[in-house]
Each structure stands twice: as C-alpha cells, then as structure tokens.
PDB file of C-alpha atoms in Angstrom:
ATOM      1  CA  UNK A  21       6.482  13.464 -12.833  1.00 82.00           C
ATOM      2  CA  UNK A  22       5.732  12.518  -8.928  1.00 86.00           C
ATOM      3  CA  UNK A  23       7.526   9.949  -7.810  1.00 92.00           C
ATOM      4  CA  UNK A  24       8.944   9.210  -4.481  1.00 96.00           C
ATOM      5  CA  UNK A  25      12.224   7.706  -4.118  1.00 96.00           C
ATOM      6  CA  UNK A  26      13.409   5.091  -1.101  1.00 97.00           C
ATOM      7  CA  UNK A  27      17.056   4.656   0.222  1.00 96.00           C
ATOM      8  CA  UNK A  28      18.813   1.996   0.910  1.00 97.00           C
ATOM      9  CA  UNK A  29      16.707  -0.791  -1.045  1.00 96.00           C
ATOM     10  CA  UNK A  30      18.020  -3.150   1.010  1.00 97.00           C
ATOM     11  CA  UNK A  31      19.461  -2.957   5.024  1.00 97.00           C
ATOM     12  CA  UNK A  32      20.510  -5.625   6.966  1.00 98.00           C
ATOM     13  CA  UNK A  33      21.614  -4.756  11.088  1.00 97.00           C
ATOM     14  CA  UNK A  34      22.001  -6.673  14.010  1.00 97.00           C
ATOM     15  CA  UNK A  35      19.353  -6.729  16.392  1.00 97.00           C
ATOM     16  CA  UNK A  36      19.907  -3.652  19.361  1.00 97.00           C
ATOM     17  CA  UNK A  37      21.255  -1.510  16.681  1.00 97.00           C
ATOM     18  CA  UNK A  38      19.406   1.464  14.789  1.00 97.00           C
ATOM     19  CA  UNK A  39      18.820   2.394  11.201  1.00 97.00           C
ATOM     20  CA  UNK A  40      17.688   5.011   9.471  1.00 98.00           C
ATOM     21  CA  UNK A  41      15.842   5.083   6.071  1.00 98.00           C
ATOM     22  CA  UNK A  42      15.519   7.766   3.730  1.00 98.00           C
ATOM     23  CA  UNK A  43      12.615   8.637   1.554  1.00 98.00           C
ATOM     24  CA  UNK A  44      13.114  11.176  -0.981  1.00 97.00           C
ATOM     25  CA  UNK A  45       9.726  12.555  -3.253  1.00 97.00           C
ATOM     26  CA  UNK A  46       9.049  14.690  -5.764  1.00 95.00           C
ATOM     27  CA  UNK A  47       4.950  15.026  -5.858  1.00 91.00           C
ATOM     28  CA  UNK A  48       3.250  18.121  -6.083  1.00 89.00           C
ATOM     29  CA  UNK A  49       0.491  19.085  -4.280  1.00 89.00           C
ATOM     30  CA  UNK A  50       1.578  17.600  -1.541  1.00 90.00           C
ATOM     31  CA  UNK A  51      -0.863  16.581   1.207  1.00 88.00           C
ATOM     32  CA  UNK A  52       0.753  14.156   3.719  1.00 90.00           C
ATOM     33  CA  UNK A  53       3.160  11.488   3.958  1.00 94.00           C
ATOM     34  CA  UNK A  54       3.078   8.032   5.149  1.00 94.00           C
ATOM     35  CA  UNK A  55       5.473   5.292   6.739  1.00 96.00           C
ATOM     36  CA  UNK A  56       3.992   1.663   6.262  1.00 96.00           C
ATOM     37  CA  UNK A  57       5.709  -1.663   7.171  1.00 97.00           C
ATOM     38  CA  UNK A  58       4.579  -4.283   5.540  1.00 96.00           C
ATOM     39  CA  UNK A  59       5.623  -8.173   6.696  1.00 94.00           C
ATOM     40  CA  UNK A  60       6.734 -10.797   4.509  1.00 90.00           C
ATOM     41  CA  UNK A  61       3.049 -12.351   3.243  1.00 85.00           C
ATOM     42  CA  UNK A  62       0.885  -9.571   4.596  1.00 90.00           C
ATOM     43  CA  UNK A  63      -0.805  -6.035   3.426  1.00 93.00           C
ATOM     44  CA  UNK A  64       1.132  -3.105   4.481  1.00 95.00           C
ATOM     45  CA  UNK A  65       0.390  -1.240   8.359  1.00 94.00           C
ATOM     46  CA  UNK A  66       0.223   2.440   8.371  1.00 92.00           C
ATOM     47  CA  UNK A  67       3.019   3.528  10.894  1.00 94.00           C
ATOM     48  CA  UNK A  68       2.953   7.352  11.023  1.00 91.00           C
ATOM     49  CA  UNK A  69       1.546   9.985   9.285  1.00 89.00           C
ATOM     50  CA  UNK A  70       3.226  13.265   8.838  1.00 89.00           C
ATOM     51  CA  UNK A  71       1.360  16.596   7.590  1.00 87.00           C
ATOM     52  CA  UNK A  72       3.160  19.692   5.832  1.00 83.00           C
ATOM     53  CA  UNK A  73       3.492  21.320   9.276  1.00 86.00           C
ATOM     54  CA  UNK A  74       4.948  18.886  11.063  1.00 87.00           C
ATOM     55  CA  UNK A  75       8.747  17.710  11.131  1.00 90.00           C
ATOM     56  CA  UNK A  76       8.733  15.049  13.281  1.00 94.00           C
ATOM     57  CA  UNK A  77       6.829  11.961  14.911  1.00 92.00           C
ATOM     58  CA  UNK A  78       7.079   8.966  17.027  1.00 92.00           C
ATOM     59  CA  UNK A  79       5.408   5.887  17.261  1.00 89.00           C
ATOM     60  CA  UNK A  80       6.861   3.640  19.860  1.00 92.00           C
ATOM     61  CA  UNK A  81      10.646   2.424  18.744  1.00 96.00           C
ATOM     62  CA  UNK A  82      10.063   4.159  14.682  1.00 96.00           C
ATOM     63  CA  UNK A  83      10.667   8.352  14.886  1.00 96.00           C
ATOM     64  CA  UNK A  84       9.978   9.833  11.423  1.00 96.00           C
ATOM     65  CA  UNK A  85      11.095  13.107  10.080  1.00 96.00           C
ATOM     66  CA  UNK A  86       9.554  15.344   7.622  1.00 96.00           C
ATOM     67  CA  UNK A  87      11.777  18.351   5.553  1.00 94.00           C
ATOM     68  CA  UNK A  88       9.354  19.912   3.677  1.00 91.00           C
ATOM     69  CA  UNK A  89      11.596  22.295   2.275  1.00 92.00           C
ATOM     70  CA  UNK A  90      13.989  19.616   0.549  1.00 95.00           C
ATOM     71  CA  UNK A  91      10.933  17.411   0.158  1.00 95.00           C
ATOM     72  CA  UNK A  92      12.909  14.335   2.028  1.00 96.00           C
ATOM     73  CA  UNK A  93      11.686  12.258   4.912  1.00 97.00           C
ATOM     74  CA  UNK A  94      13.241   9.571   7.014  1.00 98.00           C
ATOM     75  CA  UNK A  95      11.800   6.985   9.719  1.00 98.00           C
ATOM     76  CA  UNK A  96      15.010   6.059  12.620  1.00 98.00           C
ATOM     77  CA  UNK A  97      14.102   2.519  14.219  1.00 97.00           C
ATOM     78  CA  UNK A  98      15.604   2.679  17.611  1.00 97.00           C
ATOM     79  CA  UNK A  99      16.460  -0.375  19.209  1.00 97.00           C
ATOM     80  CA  UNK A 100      15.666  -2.907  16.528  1.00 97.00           C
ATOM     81  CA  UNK A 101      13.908  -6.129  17.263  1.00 97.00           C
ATOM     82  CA  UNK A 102      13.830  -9.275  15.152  1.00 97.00           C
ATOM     83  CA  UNK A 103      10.140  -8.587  14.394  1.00 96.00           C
ATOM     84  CA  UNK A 104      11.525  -5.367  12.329  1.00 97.00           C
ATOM     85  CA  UNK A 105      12.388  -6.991   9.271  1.00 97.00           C
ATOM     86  CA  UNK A 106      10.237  -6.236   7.241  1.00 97.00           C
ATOM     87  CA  UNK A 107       9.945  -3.736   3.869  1.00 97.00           C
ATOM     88  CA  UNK A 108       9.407  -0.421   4.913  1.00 98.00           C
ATOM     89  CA  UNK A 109       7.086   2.175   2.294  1.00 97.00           C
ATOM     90  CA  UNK A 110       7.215   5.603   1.888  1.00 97.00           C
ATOM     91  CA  UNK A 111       3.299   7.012   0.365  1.00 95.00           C
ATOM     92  CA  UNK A 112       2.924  10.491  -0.514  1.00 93.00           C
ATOM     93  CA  UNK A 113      -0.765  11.350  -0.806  1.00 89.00           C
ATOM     94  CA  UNK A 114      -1.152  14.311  -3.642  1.00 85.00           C
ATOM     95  CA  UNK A 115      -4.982  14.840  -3.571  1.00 78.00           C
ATOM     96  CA  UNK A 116      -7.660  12.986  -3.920  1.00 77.00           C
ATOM     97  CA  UNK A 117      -7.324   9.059  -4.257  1.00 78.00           C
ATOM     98  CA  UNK A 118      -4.024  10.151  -5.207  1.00 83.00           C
ATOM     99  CA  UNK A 119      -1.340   8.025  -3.723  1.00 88.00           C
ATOM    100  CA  UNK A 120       2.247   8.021  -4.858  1.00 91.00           C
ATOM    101  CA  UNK A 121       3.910   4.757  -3.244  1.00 94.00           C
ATOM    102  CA  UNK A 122       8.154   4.121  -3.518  1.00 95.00           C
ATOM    103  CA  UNK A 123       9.293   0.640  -3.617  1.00 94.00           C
ATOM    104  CA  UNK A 124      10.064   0.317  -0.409  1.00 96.00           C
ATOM    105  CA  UNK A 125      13.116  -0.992   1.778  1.00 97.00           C
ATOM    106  CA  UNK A 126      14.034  -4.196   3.027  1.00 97.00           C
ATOM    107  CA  UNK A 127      14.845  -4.341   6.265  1.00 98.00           C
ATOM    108  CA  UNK A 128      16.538  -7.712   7.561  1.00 98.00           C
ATOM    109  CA  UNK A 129      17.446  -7.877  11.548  1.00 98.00           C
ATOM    110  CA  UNK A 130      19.746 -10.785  12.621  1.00 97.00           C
ATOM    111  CA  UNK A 131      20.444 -11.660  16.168  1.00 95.00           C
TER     112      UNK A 131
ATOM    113  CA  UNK B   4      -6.089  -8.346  11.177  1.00 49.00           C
ATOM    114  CA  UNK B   5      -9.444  -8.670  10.617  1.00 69.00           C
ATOM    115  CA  UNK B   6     -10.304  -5.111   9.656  1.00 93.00           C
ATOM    116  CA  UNK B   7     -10.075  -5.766   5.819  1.00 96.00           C
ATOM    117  CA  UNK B   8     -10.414  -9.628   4.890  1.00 96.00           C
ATOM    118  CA  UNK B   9      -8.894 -11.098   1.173  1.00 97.00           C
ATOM    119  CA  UNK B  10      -9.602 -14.429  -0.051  1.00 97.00           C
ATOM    120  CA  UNK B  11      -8.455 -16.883  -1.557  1.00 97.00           C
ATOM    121  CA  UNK B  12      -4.767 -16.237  -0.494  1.00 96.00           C
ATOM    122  CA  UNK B  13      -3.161 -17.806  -3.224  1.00 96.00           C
ATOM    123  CA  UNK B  14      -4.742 -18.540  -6.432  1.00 96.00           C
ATOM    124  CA  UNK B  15      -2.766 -20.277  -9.685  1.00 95.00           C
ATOM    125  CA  UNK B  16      -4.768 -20.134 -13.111  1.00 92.00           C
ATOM    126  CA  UNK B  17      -4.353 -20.529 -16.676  1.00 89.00           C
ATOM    127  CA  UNK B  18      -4.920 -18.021 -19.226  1.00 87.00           C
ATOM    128  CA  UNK B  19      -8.011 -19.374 -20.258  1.00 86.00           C
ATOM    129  CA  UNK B  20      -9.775 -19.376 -16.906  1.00 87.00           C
ATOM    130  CA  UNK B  21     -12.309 -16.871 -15.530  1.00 93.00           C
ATOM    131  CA  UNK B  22     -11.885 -16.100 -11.677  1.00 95.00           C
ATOM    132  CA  UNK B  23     -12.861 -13.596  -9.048  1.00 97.00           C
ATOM    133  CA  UNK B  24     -10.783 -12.255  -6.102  1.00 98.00           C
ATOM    134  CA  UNK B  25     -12.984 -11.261  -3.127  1.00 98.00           C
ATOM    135  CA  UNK B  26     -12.234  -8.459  -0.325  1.00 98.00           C
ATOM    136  CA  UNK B  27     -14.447  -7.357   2.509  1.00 97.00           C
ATOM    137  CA  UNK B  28     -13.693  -4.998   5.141  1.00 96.00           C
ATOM    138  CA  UNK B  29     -15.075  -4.473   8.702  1.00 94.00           C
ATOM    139  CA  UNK B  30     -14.239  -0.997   9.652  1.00 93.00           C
ATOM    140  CA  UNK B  31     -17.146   1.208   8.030  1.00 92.00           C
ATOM    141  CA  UNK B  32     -14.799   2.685   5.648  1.00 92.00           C
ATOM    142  CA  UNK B  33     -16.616   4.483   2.236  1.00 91.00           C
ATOM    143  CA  UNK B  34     -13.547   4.094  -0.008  1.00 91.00           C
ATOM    144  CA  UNK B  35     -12.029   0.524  -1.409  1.00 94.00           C
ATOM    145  CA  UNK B  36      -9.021   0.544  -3.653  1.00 94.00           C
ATOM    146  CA  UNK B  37      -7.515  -2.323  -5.628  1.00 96.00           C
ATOM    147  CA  UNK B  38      -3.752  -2.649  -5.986  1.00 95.00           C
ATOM    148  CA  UNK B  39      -1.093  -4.515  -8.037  1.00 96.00           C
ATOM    149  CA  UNK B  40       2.210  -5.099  -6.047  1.00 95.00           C
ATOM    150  CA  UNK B  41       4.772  -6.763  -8.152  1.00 93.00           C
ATOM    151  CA  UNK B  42       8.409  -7.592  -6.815  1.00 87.00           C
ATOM    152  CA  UNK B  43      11.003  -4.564  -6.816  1.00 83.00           C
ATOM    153  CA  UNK B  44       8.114  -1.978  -8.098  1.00 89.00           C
ATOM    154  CA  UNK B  45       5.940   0.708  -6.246  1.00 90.00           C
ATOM    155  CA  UNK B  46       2.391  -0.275  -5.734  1.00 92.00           C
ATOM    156  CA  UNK B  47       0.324   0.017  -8.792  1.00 91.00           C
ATOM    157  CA  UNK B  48      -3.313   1.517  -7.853  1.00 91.00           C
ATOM    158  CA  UNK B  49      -5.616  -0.058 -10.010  1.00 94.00           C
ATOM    159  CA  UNK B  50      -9.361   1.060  -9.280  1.00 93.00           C
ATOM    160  CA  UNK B  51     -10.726   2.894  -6.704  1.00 92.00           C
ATOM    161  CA  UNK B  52     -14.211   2.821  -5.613  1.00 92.00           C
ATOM    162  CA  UNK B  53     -16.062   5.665  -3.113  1.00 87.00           C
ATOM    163  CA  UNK B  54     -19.587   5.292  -1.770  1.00 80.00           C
ATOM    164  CA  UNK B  55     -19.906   2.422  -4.251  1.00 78.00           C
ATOM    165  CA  UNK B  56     -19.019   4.462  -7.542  1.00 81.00           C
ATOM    166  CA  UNK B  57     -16.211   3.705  -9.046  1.00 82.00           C
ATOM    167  CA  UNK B  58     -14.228   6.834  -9.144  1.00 79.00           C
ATOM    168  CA  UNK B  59     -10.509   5.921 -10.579  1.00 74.00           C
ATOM    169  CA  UNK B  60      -9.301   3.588 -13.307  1.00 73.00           C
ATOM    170  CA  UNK B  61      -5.463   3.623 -13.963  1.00 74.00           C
ATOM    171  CA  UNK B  62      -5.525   2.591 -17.405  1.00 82.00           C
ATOM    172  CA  UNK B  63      -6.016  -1.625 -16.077  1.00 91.00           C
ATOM    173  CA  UNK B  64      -6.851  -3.812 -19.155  1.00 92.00           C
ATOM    174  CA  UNK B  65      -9.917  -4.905 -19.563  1.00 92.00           C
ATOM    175  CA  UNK B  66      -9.507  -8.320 -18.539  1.00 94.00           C
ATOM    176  CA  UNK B  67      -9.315  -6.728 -15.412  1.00 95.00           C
ATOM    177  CA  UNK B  68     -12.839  -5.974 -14.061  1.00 94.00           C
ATOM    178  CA  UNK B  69     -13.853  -4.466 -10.406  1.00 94.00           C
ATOM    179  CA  UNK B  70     -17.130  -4.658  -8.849  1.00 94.00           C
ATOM    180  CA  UNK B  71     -18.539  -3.464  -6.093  1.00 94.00           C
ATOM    181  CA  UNK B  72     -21.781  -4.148  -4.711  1.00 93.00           C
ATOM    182  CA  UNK B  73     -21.885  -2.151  -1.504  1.00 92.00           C
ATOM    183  CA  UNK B  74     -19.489  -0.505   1.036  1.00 90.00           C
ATOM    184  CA  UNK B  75     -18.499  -3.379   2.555  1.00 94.00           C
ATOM    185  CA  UNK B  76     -17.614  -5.602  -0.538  1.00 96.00           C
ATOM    186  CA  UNK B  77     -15.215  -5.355  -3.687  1.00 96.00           C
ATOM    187  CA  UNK B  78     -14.420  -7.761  -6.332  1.00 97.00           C
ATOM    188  CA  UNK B  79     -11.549  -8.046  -8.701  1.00 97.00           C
ATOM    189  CA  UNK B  80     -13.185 -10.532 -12.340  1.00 97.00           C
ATOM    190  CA  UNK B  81     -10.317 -11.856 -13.564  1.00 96.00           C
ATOM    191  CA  UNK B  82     -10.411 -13.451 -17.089  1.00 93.00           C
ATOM    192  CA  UNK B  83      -7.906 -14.419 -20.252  1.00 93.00           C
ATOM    193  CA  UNK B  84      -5.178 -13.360 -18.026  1.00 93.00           C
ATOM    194  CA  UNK B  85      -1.080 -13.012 -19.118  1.00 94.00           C
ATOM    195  CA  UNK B  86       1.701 -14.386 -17.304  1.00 94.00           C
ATOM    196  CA  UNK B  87       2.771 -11.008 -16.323  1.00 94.00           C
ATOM    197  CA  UNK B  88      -0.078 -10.369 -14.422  1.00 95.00           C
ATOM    198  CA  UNK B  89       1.192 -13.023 -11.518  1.00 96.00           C
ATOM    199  CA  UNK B  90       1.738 -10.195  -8.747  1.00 96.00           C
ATOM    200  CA  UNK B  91       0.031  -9.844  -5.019  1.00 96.00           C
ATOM    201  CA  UNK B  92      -3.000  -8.035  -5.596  1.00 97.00           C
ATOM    202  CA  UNK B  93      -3.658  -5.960  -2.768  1.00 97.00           C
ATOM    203  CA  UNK B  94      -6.978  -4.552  -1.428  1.00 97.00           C
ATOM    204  CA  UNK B  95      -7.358  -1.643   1.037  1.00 95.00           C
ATOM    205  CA  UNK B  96     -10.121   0.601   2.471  1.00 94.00           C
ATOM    206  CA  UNK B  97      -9.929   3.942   3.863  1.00 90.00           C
ATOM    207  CA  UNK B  98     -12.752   7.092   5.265  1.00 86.00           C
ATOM    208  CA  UNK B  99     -12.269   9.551   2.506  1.00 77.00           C
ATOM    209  CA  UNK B 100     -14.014  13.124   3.949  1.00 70.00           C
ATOM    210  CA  UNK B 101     -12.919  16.216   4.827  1.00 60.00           C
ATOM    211  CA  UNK B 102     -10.884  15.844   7.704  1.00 62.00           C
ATOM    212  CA  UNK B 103      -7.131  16.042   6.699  1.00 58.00           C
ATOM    213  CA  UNK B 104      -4.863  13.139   7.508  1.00 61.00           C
ATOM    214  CA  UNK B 105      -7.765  10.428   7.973  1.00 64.00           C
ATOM    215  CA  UNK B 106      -7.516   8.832   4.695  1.00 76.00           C
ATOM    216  CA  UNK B 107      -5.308   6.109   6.431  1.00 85.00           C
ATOM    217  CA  UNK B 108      -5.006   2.966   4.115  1.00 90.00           C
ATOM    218  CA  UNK B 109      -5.703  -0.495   6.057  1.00 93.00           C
ATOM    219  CA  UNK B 110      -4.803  -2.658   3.914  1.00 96.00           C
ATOM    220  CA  UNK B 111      -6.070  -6.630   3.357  1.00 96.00           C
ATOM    221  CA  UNK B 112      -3.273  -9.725   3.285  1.00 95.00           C
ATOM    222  CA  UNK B 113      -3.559  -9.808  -0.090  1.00 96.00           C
ATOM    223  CA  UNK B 114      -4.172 -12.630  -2.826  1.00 97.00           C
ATOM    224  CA  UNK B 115      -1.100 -14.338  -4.131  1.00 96.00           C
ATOM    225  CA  UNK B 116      -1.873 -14.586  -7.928  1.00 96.00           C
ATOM    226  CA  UNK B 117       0.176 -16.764  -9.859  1.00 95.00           C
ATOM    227  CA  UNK B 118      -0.738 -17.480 -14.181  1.00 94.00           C
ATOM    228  CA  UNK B 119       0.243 -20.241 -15.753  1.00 91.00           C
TER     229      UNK B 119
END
C-alpha cells in the first residue's frame, strides 16, 4: 500500500534554533517528492521539490534531503523564525494525478 | 495569494441544504483537483479534472458533485450532506505535461465547511 509516513507529529523549538523533520514513504513508482508548508487557515506552499537523482536541496533557511535507497527524506529549518510554525507535508507523486500526501507536522516556534 | 482563489471561506449548512463551493485560478494551469483535509489525516484527493475532463474520482459519494466549466473554473455541488463531511476542502491547480517535476500544486485558501 503507498503511504508516506511524517515524524515528529508535533515539534515545538525556540526561535534561533533548528529542527529537522523526517518523512518516511513507501510508494512505488516513485516520481518526485515534495515539501509544502502550509499556515494555520491557508492552502499549503510548495517548498522544494526533489527528483530520484537528487539528494539534496535548499530553499532559503529549509535544506531537504532525499535517500532514495531507504526511501526517507527530511527538510532541516536553519535558523527558525516565528513565521515557521506552521504544519509541514511530505507529497510523494507516483504517476499521473497520483499524489500520496502524509499528515504532516506541526511545527510551533516560541520566542 | 491570488494565483488560485476559493470562496466562500467558511460555509455552515444543514443536511438538508444544497450548496456550491467555487474555485478559480489565475495561473493558466490545465489541471484542477479537489481535496478533503480533515484534522490529523493526509489529504484526501477527491476529483481531478484535466483540460476540462474529469479524469479521477476517488470513490466521493455522490452527494458530492464537481463541475467544471472551463480551465479556469471548478465547482464542488454539495447536497444532503453528513456531519462528517465538516473538513477544509481544498482546491489546487497544477500544468500537467511532459516535463518532469512541473506538476507543482498551488493550492487555494480553502473553504471551511462546517454541517450541522
């Protein structure tokens, strides 16, 4: 069955610290995976987008990582700002239309 | 955000009534996707339309009914409706082609759907 697993569900840090969030997936075929954050009362933002071939990316502050091998993925906030918190998602797109979404973590930053 | 555009925001109704969510997006996409996003689950794709052909249905009842009238637009007909089905309802658009890695999601705010 695909599915795609998020760790931890919840995460609250101070703000200046970093975090890292786990995304673990079992879909097959496998055609790219997705970060979105998505802010209390809005739609979710595409982040980054990872393909097979690559292992990592950066957008701004949010690196994510891509083992394709043990089919896990993480996204490291660096530097975390209040405007972080928010619920993070991890998609894994298996074809056509096909998109295999995890729950998601929640990400609180206190100053 | 005014790529892909959601109203109302927040709608309460009873079981008995008949309503219609609206989305429209801006960005020239050819794909529109409906969503169900209920608290501490994975989003639920519910329909999926591409070039205005409706190309996926995940098994939504029927009191569930999508329409889409061009590119730009995409109803969700809502009618004799179950408590349950309170949830965000999310829409989203994307360019489906042949280009890998451009089926990016942009997603609307969402309607708020509460049933009483």
């Amino acid at each position: 069955k695909n599915q795609v697993e998020q760790s931890p569900q919840s995460l609250i840090i101070l703000e200046g610290k970093n975090c890292t969030l786990q995304c673990n997936y079992t879909v097959s075929p496998f055609s790219n995976l997705r970060w979105y954050k998505q802010d209390t009362g809005r739609g979710p933002v595409s982040l980054t987008i990872m393909t097979f071939s690559e292992n990592t990316k950066s957008n701004r502050r949010y690196t994510a990582t891509l083992d394709a091998d043990t089919k896990q993925s993480s996204l490291h906030i660096t530097a975390s700002q209040l405007s972080d918190s928010a619920s993070y998602i991890c998609v894994v797109s298996s074809g056509t239309y096909k998109y295999i979404f995890g729950t998601g973590t929640r990400l609180k930053v206190l100053a | 955000e005014t790529g892909v555009t959601q109203t109302p925001r927040h709608l309460v109704m009873g079981m008995t009534n008949k309503k219609s969510l609206k989305c429209e997006q801006h960005l020239g996409h050819n794909a529109m996707y409906w969503y169900k996003q209920s608290a501490k689950k994975p989003l639920e794709l519910m329909f999926v339309y591409s070039l205005e052909e409706r190309v996926e249905n995940n098994s939504v009842p029927s009191r569930f009914s999508p329409e889409c009238p061009n590119s730009s637009h995409l109803f969700l007909h809502l009618h004799t409706l179950q408590p349950e089905d309170s949830a965000l309802y999310l829409c989203a658009s994307s360019w489906w082609g042949t280009v890998p890695g451009t089926d990016t999601q942009y997603f609307g705010p969402g309607t708020r759907l509460t049933v009483l």
